Coordinates of C-alpha atoms in Angstrom, one line a residue:
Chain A
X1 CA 10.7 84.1 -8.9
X2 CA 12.6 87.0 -7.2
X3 CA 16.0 86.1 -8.1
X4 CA 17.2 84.6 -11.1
X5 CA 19.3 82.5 -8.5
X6 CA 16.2 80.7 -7.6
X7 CA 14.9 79.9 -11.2
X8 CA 19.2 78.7 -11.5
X9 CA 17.9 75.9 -8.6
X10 CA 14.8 75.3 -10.3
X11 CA 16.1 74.2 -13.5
X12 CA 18.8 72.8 -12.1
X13 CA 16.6 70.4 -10.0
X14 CA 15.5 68.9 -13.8
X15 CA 19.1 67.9 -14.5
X16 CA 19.2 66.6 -11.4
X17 CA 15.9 64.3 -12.3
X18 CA 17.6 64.0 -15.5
X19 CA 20.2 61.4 -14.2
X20 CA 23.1 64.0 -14.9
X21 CA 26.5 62.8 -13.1
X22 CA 27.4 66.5 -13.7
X23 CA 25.8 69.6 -13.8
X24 CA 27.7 72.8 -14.8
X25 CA 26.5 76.2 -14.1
X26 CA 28.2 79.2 -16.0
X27 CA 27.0 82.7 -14.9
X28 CA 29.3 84.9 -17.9
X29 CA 28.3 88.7 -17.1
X30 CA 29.8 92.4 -19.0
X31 CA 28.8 95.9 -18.3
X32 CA 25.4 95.2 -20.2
X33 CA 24.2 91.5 -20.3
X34 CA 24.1 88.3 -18.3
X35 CA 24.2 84.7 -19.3
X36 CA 23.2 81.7 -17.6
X37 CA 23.9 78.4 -18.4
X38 CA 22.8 75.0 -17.4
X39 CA 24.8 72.4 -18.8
X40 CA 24.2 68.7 -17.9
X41 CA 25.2 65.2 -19.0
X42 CA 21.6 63.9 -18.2
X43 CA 19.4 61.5 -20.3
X44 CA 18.2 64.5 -22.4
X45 CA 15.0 64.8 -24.3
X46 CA 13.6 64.0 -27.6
X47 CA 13.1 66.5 -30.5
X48 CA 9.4 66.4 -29.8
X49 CA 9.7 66.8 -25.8
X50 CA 12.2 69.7 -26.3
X51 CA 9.9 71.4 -29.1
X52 CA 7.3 71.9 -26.3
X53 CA 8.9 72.0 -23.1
X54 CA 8.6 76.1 -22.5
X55 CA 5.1 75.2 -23.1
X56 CA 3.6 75.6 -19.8
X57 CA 1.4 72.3 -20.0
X58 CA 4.5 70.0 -20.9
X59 CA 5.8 68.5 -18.1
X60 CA 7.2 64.8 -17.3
X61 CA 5.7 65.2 -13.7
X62 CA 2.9 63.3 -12.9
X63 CA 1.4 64.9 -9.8
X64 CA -0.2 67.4 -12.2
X65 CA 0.1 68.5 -15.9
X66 CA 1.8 72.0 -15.6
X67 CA 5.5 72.7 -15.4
X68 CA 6.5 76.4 -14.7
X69 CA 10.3 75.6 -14.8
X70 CA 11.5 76.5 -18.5
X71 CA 8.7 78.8 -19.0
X72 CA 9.2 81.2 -15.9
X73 CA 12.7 81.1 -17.2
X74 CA 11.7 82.2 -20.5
X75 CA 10.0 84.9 -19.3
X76 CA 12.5 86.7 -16.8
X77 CA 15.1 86.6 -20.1
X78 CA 12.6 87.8 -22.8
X79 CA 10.7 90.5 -20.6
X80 CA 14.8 91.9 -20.9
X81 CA 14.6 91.8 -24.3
X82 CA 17.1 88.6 -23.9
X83 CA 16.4 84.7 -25.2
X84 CA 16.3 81.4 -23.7
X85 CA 17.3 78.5 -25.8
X86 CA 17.9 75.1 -25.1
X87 CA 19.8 72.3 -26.6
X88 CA 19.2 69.0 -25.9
X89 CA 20.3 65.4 -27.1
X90 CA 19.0 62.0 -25.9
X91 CA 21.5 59.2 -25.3
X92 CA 20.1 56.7 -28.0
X93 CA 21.8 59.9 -30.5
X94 CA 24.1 61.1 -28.6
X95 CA 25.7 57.9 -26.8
X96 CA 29.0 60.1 -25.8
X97 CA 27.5 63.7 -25.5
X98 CA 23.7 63.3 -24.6
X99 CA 22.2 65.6 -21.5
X100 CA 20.3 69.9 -22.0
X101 CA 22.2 72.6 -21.9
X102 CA 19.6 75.6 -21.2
X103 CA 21.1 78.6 -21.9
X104 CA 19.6 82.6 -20.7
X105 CA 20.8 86.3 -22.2
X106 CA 19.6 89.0 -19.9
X107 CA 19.5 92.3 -20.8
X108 CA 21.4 93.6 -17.4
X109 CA 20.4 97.6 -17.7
X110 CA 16.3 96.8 -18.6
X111 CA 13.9 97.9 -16.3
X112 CA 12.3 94.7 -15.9
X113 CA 15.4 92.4 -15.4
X114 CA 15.8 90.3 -12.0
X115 CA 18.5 90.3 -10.0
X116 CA 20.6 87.4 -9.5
X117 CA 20.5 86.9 -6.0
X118 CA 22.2 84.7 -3.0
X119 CA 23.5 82.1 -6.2
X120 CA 25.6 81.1 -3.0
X121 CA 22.4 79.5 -1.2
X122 CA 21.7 78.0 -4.9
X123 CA 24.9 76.1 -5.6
X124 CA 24.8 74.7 -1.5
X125 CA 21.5 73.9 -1.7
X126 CA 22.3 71.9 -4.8
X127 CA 25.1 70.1 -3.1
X128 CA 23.1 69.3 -0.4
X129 CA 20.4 67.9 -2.1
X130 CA 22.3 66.1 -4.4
X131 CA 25.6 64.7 -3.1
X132 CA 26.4 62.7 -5.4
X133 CA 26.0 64.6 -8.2
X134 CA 29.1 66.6 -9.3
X135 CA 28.5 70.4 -9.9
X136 CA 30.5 72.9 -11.6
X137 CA 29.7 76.6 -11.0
X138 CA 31.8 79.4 -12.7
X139 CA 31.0 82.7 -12.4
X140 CA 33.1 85.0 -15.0
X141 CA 32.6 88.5 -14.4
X142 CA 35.1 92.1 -16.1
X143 CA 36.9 91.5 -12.9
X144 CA 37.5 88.0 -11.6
X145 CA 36.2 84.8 -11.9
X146 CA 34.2 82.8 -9.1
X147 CA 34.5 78.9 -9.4
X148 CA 33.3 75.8 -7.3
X149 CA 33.8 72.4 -9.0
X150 CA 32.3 69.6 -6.6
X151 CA 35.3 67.2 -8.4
X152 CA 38.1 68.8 -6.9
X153 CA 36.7 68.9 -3.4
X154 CA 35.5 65.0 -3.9
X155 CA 38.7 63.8 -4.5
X156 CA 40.0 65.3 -1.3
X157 CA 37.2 63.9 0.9
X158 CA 37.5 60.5 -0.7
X159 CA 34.4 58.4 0.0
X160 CA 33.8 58.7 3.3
X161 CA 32.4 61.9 3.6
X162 CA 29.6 62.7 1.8
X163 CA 29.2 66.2 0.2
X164 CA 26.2 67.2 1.9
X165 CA 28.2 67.0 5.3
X166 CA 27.3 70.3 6.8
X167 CA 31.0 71.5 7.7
X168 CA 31.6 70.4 3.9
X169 CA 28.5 72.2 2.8
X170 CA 30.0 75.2 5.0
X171 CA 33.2 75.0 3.4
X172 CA 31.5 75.3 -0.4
X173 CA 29.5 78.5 0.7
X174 CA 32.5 80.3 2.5
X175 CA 34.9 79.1 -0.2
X176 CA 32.3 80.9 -2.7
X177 CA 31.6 83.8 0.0
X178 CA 35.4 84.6 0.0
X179 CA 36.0 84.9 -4.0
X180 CA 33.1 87.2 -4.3
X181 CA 34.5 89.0 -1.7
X182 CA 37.7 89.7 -2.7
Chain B
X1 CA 40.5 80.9 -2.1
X2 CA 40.0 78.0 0.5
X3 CA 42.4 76.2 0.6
X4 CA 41.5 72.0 0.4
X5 CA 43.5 71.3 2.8
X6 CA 40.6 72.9 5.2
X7 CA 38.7 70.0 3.4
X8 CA 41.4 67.5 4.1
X9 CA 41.1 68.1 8.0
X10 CA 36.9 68.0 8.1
X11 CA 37.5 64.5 6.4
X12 CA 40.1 63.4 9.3
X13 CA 38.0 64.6 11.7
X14 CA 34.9 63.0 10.2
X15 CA 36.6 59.6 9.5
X16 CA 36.6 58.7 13.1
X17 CA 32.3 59.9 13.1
X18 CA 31.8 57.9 10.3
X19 CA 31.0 54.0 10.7
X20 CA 28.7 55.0 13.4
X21 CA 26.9 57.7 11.4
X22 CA 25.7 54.8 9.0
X23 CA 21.8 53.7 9.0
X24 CA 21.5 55.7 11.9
X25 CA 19.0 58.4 10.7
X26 CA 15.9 57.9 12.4
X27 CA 14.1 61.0 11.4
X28 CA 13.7 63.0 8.0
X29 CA 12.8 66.4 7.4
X30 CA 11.8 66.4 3.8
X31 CA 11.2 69.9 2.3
X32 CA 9.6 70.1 -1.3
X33 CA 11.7 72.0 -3.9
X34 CA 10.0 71.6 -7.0
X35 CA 9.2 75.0 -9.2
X36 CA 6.1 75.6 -6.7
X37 CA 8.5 75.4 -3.3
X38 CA 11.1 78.0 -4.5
X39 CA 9.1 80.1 -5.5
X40 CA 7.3 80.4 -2.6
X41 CA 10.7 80.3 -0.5
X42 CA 11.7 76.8 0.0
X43 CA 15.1 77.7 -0.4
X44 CA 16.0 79.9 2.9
X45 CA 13.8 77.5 4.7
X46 CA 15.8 74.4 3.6
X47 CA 19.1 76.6 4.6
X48 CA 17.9 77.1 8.0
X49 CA 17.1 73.2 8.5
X50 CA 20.3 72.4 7.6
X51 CA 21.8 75.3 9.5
X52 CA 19.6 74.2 12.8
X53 CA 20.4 70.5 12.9
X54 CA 24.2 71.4 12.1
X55 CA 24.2 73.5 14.8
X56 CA 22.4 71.6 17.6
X57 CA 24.8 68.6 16.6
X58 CA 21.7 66.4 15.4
X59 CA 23.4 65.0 12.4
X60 CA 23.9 61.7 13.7
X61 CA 20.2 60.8 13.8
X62 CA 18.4 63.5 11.8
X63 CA 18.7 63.9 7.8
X64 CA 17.1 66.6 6.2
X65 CA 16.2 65.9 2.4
X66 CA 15.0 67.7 -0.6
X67 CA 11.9 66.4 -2.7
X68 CA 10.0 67.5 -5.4
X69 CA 6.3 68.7 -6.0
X70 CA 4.4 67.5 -3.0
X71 CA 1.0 68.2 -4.8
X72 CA 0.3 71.3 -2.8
X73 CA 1.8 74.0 -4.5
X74 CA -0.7 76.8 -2.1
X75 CA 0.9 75.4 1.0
X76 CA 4.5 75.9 0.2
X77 CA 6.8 76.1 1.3
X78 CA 5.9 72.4 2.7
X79 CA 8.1 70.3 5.3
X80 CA 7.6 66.9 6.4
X81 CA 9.0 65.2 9.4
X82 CA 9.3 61.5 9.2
X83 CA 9.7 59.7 12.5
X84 CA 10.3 56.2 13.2
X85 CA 7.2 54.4 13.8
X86 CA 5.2 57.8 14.3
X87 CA 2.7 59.8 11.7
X88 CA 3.8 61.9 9.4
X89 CA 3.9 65.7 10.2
X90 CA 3.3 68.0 7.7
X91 CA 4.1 72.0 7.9
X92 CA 2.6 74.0 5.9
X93 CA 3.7 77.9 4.5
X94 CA 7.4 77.6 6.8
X95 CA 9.3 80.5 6.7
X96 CA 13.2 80.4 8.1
X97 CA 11.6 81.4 11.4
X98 CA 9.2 78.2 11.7
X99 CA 11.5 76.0 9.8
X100 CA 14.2 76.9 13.4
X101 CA 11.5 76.6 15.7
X102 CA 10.3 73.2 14.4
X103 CA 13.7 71.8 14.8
X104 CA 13.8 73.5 18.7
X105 CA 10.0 72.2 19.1
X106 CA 9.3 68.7 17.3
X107 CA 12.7 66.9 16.2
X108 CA 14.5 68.1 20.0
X109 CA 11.6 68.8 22.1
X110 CA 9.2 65.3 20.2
X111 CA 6.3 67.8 20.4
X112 CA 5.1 68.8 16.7
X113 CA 3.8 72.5 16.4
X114 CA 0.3 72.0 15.7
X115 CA -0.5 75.6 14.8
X116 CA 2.0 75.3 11.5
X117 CA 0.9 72.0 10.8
X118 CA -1.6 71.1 7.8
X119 CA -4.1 70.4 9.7
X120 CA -4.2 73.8 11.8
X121 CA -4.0 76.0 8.6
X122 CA -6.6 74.2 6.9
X123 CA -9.6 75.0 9.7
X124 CA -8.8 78.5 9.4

Protein backbone atom coordinates (compact mmCIF):
# COMPACT_ATOMS: atom_id res chain seq x y z
CA UNK A 1 0.00 0.00 0.00
CA UNK A 2 1.23 3.63 -0.55
CA UNK A 3 -0.51 5.28 2.16
CA UNK A 4 -1.29 4.06 5.41
CA UNK A 5 -4.73 5.78 4.59
CA UNK A 6 -5.44 3.04 2.16
CA UNK A 7 -4.51 -0.01 4.51
CA UNK A 8 -7.07 2.53 7.23
CA UNK A 9 -9.91 1.58 4.28
CA UNK A 10 -8.79 -1.78 3.99
CA UNK A 11 -9.23 -2.92 7.45
CA UNK A 12 -11.95 -0.89 7.86
CA UNK A 13 -13.80 -2.73 5.06
CA UNK A 14 -13.52 -5.99 7.63
CA UNK A 15 -15.49 -4.18 10.28
CA UNK A 16 -17.70 -3.30 7.95
CA UNK A 17 -18.19 -7.29 6.91
CA UNK A 18 -18.07 -7.66 10.59
CA UNK A 19 -21.68 -6.32 11.12
CA UNK A 20 -20.27 -3.28 13.12
CA UNK A 21 -23.16 -0.51 13.69
CA UNK A 22 -20.06 1.60 14.40
CA UNK A 23 -16.70 1.97 13.41
CA UNK A 24 -14.26 4.39 15.09
CA UNK A 25 -11.07 5.49 13.62
CA UNK A 26 -8.52 7.31 16.00
CA UNK A 27 -5.36 8.61 14.15
CA UNK A 28 -3.38 9.97 17.75
CA UNK A 29 0.10 11.46 16.32
CA UNK A 30 3.39 13.47 18.55
CA UNK A 31 6.59 14.72 17.11
CA UNK A 32 7.85 11.02 16.84
CA UNK A 33 5.06 8.23 16.50
CA UNK A 34 1.67 7.62 14.97
CA UNK A 35 -1.18 5.50 16.08
CA UNK A 36 -3.96 4.01 14.35
CA UNK A 37 -6.89 2.56 15.59
CA UNK A 38 -9.80 0.64 14.34
CA UNK A 39 -12.34 0.16 16.75
CA UNK A 40 -15.60 -1.64 15.96
CA UNK A 41 -18.69 -3.13 17.62
CA UNK A 42 -18.73 -6.01 15.00
CA UNK A 43 -19.36 -9.71 15.66
CA UNK A 44 -15.65 -10.20 16.58
CA UNK A 45 -13.57 -13.25 16.30
CA UNK A 46 -12.77 -16.26 18.24
CA UNK A 47 -9.44 -16.82 20.27
CA UNK A 48 -8.44 -19.22 17.58
CA UNK A 49 -9.44 -16.95 14.45
CA UNK A 50 -7.62 -13.92 16.10
CA UNK A 51 -4.44 -16.16 17.04
CA UNK A 52 -3.91 -16.53 13.23
CA UNK A 53 -5.46 -13.77 11.43
CA UNK A 54 -1.93 -11.82 10.53
CA UNK A 55 -1.27 -15.05 9.13
CA UNK A 56 -1.41 -14.47 5.48
CA UNK A 57 -3.42 -17.75 4.68
CA UNK A 58 -6.26 -16.95 7.32
CA UNK A 59 -8.92 -15.37 5.78
CA UNK A 60 -12.92 -15.77 6.12
CA UNK A 61 -13.19 -15.01 2.27
CA UNK A 62 -14.05 -17.69 0.18
CA UNK A 63 -13.06 -16.51 -3.35
CA UNK A 64 -9.55 -17.64 -2.34
CA UNK A 65 -7.53 -18.61 0.77
CA UNK A 66 -5.18 -15.52 1.22
CA UNK A 67 -6.01 -12.38 3.18
CA UNK A 68 -3.41 -9.52 2.89
CA UNK A 69 -5.42 -7.11 5.11
CA UNK A 70 -3.90 -7.49 8.84
CA UNK A 71 -0.68 -8.73 7.51
CA UNK A 72 0.18 -5.77 5.08
CA UNK A 73 -0.77 -3.79 8.13
CA UNK A 74 1.57 -5.59 10.29
CA UNK A 75 4.26 -4.98 8.09
CA UNK A 76 4.07 -1.07 7.33
CA UNK A 77 4.13 -0.77 11.53
CA UNK A 78 6.90 -3.31 12.25
CA UNK A 79 9.29 -2.32 9.20
CA UNK A 80 9.11 1.22 11.66
CA UNK A 81 10.19 -0.60 14.40
CA UNK A 82 6.30 -0.11 15.65
CA UNK A 83 3.49 -3.05 16.59
CA UNK A 84 0.26 -4.04 15.51
CA UNK A 85 -1.95 -5.70 18.00
CA UNK A 86 -5.48 -6.55 17.95
CA UNK A 87 -8.08 -7.16 20.45
CA UNK A 88 -11.00 -8.92 19.77
CA UNK A 89 -14.19 -10.43 21.53
CA UNK A 90 -16.99 -12.43 20.02
CA UNK A 91 -20.55 -11.66 21.08
CA UNK A 92 -21.44 -15.17 22.77
CA UNK A 93 -18.49 -13.53 25.56
CA UNK A 94 -18.82 -10.37 25.20
CA UNK A 95 -22.77 -9.83 24.83
CA UNK A 96 -22.38 -5.91 25.64
CA UNK A 97 -18.84 -5.14 24.34
CA UNK A 98 -18.04 -7.68 21.52
CA UNK A 99 -16.41 -6.26 17.93
CA UNK A 100 -11.86 -5.82 17.07
CA UNK A 101 -10.18 -3.07 17.87
CA UNK A 102 -6.83 -3.21 15.66
CA UNK A 103 -4.55 -0.99 16.93
CA UNK A 104 -0.87 0.38 14.75
CA UNK A 105 2.43 2.32 16.49
CA UNK A 106 4.47 3.78 13.76
CA UNK A 107 7.61 4.94 14.27
CA UNK A 108 7.01 8.56 12.41
CA UNK A 109 10.99 9.63 11.91
CA UNK A 110 12.11 5.79 10.38
CA UNK A 111 13.17 5.63 7.05
CA UNK A 112 10.84 2.99 6.01
CA UNK A 113 7.59 4.48 7.45
CA UNK A 114 4.52 5.37 5.02
CA UNK A 115 2.90 8.29 4.93
CA UNK A 116 -0.64 8.66 5.89
CA UNK A 117 -2.13 9.99 2.91
CA UNK A 118 -5.62 11.60 1.57
CA UNK A 119 -7.36 9.78 5.03
CA UNK A 120 -10.03 12.35 3.67
CA UNK A 121 -10.80 10.09 0.52
CA UNK A 122 -10.69 7.03 3.23
CA UNK A 123 -13.29 8.19 5.73
CA UNK A 124 -15.75 9.42 2.40
CA UNK A 125 -15.23 6.43 0.74
CA UNK A 126 -16.30 4.61 3.87
CA UNK A 127 -19.39 6.68 4.17
CA UNK A 128 -20.24 6.02 0.80
CA UNK A 129 -19.88 2.59 0.84
CA UNK A 130 -21.50 2.02 3.88
CA UNK A 131 -24.29 4.44 4.81
CA UNK A 132 -25.63 2.96 7.26
CA UNK A 133 -22.95 2.25 9.18
CA UNK A 134 -21.94 5.00 11.73
CA UNK A 135 -18.23 6.14 11.62
CA UNK A 136 -16.24 8.01 13.96
CA UNK A 137 -12.93 9.45 12.82
CA UNK A 138 -10.73 11.59 15.25
CA UNK A 139 -7.62 12.75 14.33
CA UNK A 140 -5.61 14.16 17.50
CA UNK A 141 -2.55 15.79 16.57
CA UNK A 142 0.20 18.58 19.16
CA UNK A 143 -1.96 21.12 17.51
CA UNK A 144 -5.61 20.49 17.00
CA UNK A 145 -7.86 17.86 16.69
CA UNK A 146 -9.82 16.70 13.44
CA UNK A 147 -13.19 14.90 14.04
CA UNK A 148 -16.13 13.52 11.89
CA UNK A 149 -18.77 11.43 13.78
CA UNK A 150 -21.39 10.10 11.10
CA UNK A 151 -24.04 10.29 14.44
CA UNK A 152 -24.14 13.91 14.66
CA UNK A 153 -24.68 14.48 11.02
CA UNK A 154 -27.47 11.48 10.98
CA UNK A 155 -29.48 13.08 13.31
CA UNK A 156 -29.69 16.22 11.31
CA UNK A 157 -30.58 14.47 7.98
CA UNK A 158 -33.13 12.27 9.73
CA UNK A 159 -34.03 9.39 7.53
CA UNK A 160 -34.58 10.58 4.41
CA UNK A 161 -31.38 11.23 3.19
CA UNK A 162 -29.11 8.70 3.12
CA UNK A 163 -25.37 9.39 4.00
CA UNK A 164 -23.93 8.39 0.83
CA UNK A 165 -25.94 11.33 -0.84
CA UNK A 166 -23.19 13.00 -2.83
CA UNK A 167 -23.77 16.75 -1.57
CA UNK A 168 -23.73 14.87 2.02
CA UNK A 169 -20.67 12.92 1.02
CA UNK A 170 -19.29 16.51 -0.15
CA UNK A 171 -20.17 18.08 3.06
CA UNK A 172 -18.09 15.15 5.16
CA UNK A 173 -14.90 15.75 3.01
CA UNK A 174 -15.03 19.62 3.03
CA UNK A 175 -16.04 19.60 6.68
CA UNK A 176 -12.75 17.37 7.21
CA UNK A 177 -10.85 19.54 4.38
CA UNK A 178 -11.54 22.77 6.49
CA UNK A 179 -10.27 21.44 10.12
CA UNK A 180 -7.09 20.27 8.57
CA UNK A 181 -6.77 23.39 7.12
CA UNK A 182 -7.11 25.65 9.66
CA UNK B 1 -15.96 23.74 11.24
CA UNK B 2 -19.13 23.18 9.01
CA UNK B 3 -21.65 24.13 10.47
CA UNK B 4 -24.89 21.35 10.38
CA UNK B 5 -26.99 23.63 9.54
CA UNK B 6 -25.30 23.39 5.82
CA UNK B 7 -26.63 19.69 6.39
CA UNK B 8 -29.97 20.81 7.48
CA UNK B 9 -30.57 22.69 4.10
CA UNK B 10 -29.13 19.60 1.62
CA UNK B 11 -31.86 17.56 3.58
CA UNK B 12 -34.74 20.32 2.76
CA UNK B 13 -33.67 20.48 -0.47
CA UNK B 14 -33.41 16.66 -0.90
CA UNK B 15 -36.81 15.98 0.88
CA UNK B 16 -38.75 17.21 -2.03
CA UNK B 17 -36.15 14.64 -4.58
CA UNK B 18 -36.81 11.96 -2.41
CA UNK B 19 -40.00 9.73 -2.99
CA UNK B 20 -39.18 9.76 -6.52
CA UNK B 21 -35.51 8.74 -6.04
CA UNK B 22 -36.83 5.33 -4.55
CA UNK B 23 -36.39 1.99 -6.68
CA UNK B 24 -35.39 4.10 -9.40
CA UNK B 25 -31.72 2.98 -9.99
CA UNK B 26 -31.57 1.25 -13.04
CA UNK B 27 -27.92 0.92 -13.45
CA UNK B 28 -24.92 -0.08 -10.98
CA UNK B 29 -21.44 0.69 -11.19
CA UNK B 30 -19.92 -1.77 -8.75
CA UNK B 31 -16.16 -1.19 -8.08
CA UNK B 32 -14.28 -4.02 -6.07
CA UNK B 33 -12.58 -2.69 -2.84
CA UNK B 34 -11.26 -5.63 -1.18
CA UNK B 35 -7.36 -5.58 -0.05
CA UNK B 36 -6.45 -6.46 -3.94
CA UNK B 37 -8.58 -3.14 -5.33
CA UNK B 38 -6.85 -0.60 -3.03
CA UNK B 39 -4.00 -1.48 -3.41
CA UNK B 40 -3.96 -1.30 -6.90
CA UNK B 41 -6.05 2.11 -6.71
CA UNK B 42 -9.55 1.40 -6.34
CA UNK B 43 -9.93 4.21 -4.20
CA UNK B 44 -9.37 7.43 -6.50
CA UNK B 45 -11.28 5.53 -9.10
CA UNK B 46 -14.37 4.99 -6.87
CA UNK B 47 -13.98 8.97 -6.01
CA UNK B 48 -14.12 9.87 -9.50
CA UNK B 49 -17.38 7.62 -10.13
CA UNK B 50 -18.99 9.21 -7.49
CA UNK B 51 -17.66 12.55 -8.44
CA UNK B 52 -18.84 11.99 -12.26
CA UNK B 53 -22.34 10.82 -11.75
CA UNK B 54 -22.74 13.69 -8.95
CA UNK B 55 -21.78 15.95 -11.37
CA UNK B 56 -23.68 15.04 -14.56
CA UNK B 57 -26.82 14.94 -12.21
CA UNK B 58 -27.21 11.00 -12.81
CA UNK B 59 -28.10 10.14 -9.29
CA UNK B 60 -31.63 9.57 -9.91
CA UNK B 61 -31.06 6.44 -12.02
CA UNK B 62 -27.41 5.49 -11.48
CA UNK B 63 -25.94 4.07 -8.08
CA UNK B 64 -22.43 3.43 -7.77
CA UNK B 65 -21.57 0.66 -5.15
CA UNK B 66 -18.54 -0.84 -3.45
CA UNK B 67 -17.90 -4.72 -3.39
CA UNK B 68 -15.38 -6.86 -2.24
CA UNK B 69 -12.79 -9.28 -3.92
CA UNK B 70 -14.08 -9.95 -7.38
CA UNK B 71 -11.66 -12.88 -7.84
CA UNK B 72 -9.30 -11.03 -10.14
CA UNK B 73 -6.94 -9.39 -8.05
CA UNK B 74 -4.32 -8.73 -11.57
CA UNK B 75 -7.18 -6.78 -13.12
CA UNK B 76 -7.75 -4.28 -10.50
CA UNK B 77 -8.83 -1.92 -10.17
CA UNK B 78 -12.15 -3.75 -11.53
CA UNK B 79 -15.64 -1.89 -12.36
CA UNK B 80 -18.72 -3.38 -13.36
CA UNK B 81 -21.67 -1.78 -14.93
CA UNK B 82 -24.98 -3.42 -14.39
CA UNK B 83 -27.80 -2.47 -16.74
CA UNK B 84 -31.23 -3.40 -16.72
CA UNK B 85 -31.80 -6.30 -18.89
CA UNK B 86 -28.30 -5.91 -20.60
CA UNK B 87 -24.84 -8.03 -19.98
CA UNK B 88 -22.70 -7.24 -17.56
CA UNK B 89 -19.58 -4.99 -18.46
CA UNK B 90 -16.62 -5.52 -16.87
CA UNK B 91 -13.50 -2.87 -16.86
CA UNK B 92 -10.50 -3.91 -16.20
CA UNK B 93 -7.13 -1.87 -14.65
CA UNK B 94 -9.47 1.80 -14.43
CA UNK B 95 -7.60 4.58 -13.45
CA UNK B 96 -9.56 8.07 -12.42
CA UNK B 97 -9.13 8.83 -16.10
CA UNK B 98 -11.13 5.71 -17.48
CA UNK B 99 -13.35 5.48 -14.51
CA UNK B 100 -14.69 9.55 -15.96
CA UNK B 101 -14.69 8.47 -19.43
CA UNK B 102 -16.79 5.33 -18.75
CA UNK B 103 -19.41 7.35 -17.12
CA UNK B 104 -19.16 10.07 -20.38
CA UNK B 105 -19.05 6.88 -22.81
CA UNK B 106 -21.28 3.77 -21.53
CA UNK B 107 -23.78 4.93 -18.51
CA UNK B 108 -24.53 8.64 -20.80
CA UNK B 109 -23.56 7.78 -24.16
CA UNK B 110 -25.10 3.49 -23.75
CA UNK B 111 -21.94 2.63 -25.66
CA UNK B 112 -19.47 0.48 -23.38
CA UNK B 113 -15.58 1.16 -24.12
CA UNK B 114 -14.55 -2.03 -25.38
CA UNK B 115 -10.81 -1.22 -25.36
CA UNK B 116 -10.92 -1.09 -21.21
CA UNK B 117 -13.22 -3.91 -21.00
CA UNK B 118 -12.15 -7.55 -19.85
CA UNK B 119 -12.39 -8.83 -22.80
CA UNK B 120 -10.09 -6.34 -24.81
CA UNK B 121 -7.17 -6.58 -22.17
CA UNK B 122 -7.25 -10.17 -22.12
CA UNK B 123 -6.39 -10.70 -26.20
CA UNK B 124 -3.52 -8.56 -25.71
Amino acid sequence: MKELSLNILDIAQNSIHAEATLVEILLAEDADALTITIKDNGKGMSAEFLASVTDPFSTTRKTRKVGMGLPLLKLAAEQTGGTMTIESCERALCPDSHGTAVTAVFCKTHLDFTPLGDVISTVVSLIQGAPDVDFVFRHTKPDRTVELDTRAMREVLGEDVPLSDPAVLMWAREALEEQYAQ
Amino acid sequence: MKSLEELAKIRERMQSKVVLREGTNTTRIVVGMATCGIAAGARPVLNALVEEVANRNLNDHVAVTQTGCIGMCRYEPIVEVFENDKERVTYVKVTPEMAREIVEKHIVGGKPVVEYTIGAVDAK
